[in-house]
Amino acid sequence: MRREMKTIGAAKFKEQCLALLDSLDEDGLVITRRGKPVARLLPFDYQHSELIGSLRHKVKIEGNVLSTDIDSNADAES
């Protein structure tokens, strides 16, 4: 069952920003202006930050990765 996302107006968010950050849950918060969504605030996902650089030293590149493997002299010889 999907829960309804919490929403708050921009002015009220500005007033209560620090308290809202302290009580932020996994679903996040939608910030609205004149009833229309303008931003979504989500808690930081530490799991994704660990992905950066996680494959370092585990991948080996062999050969010229920029090469198209086409002999550039083939046209000159014809």
Short mmCIF file of C-alpha atoms in Angstrom, two decimals, residues 10-50:
data_model
loop_
_atom_site.label_atom_id
_atom_site.label_comp_id
_atom_site.label_asym_id
_atom_site.label_seq_id
_atom_site.Cartn_x
_atom_site.Cartn_y
_atom_site.Cartn_z
CA ALA A 10 7.05 27.06 0.65
CA ALA A 11 6.37 29.81 3.22
CA LYS A 12 5.63 27.30 5.98
CA PHE A 13 8.68 25.25 4.94
CA LYS A 14 10.84 28.37 5.28
CA GLU A 15 9.51 28.96 8.81
CA GLN A 16 9.92 25.36 9.96
CA CYS A 17 12.90 24.23 7.87
CA LEU A 18 15.19 22.95 10.65
CA ALA A 19 12.40 21.12 12.48
CA LEU A 20 11.26 19.53 9.21
CA LEU A 21 14.80 18.36 8.44
CA ASP A 22 15.00 16.72 11.87
CA SER A 23 11.70 14.87 11.35
CA LEU A 24 12.20 13.94 7.68
CA ASP A 25 11.20 10.32 7.01
CA GLU A 26 12.11 7.98 4.12
CA ASP A 27 9.17 9.17 2.00
CA GLY A 28 10.43 12.73 1.95
CA LEU A 29 8.45 15.90 1.61
CA VAL A 30 6.97 17.81 -1.33
CA ILE A 31 7.28 21.59 -1.16
CA THR A 32 4.56 23.51 -2.96
CA ARG A 33 4.05 27.05 -4.14
CA ARG A 34 0.45 28.14 -4.69
CA GLY A 35 -0.60 24.49 -4.41
CA LYS A 36 1.72 23.24 -7.17
CA PRO A 37 4.74 21.03 -6.38
CA VAL A 38 8.07 22.81 -6.92
CA ALA A 39 10.55 20.58 -5.03
CA ARG A 40 10.88 17.23 -3.31
CA LEU A 41 13.06 16.89 -0.23
CA LEU A 42 14.46 13.41 0.43
CA PRO A 43 16.82 12.10 3.09
CA PHE A 44 20.40 11.54 1.92
CA ASP A 45 21.01 7.96 0.76
CA TYR A 46 24.43 6.97 2.07
CA GLN A 47 24.31 3.68 0.16
CA HIS A 48 24.50 5.49 -3.19
CA SER A 49 27.44 7.62 -2.09
CA GLU A 50 29.45 4.44 -1.52
#
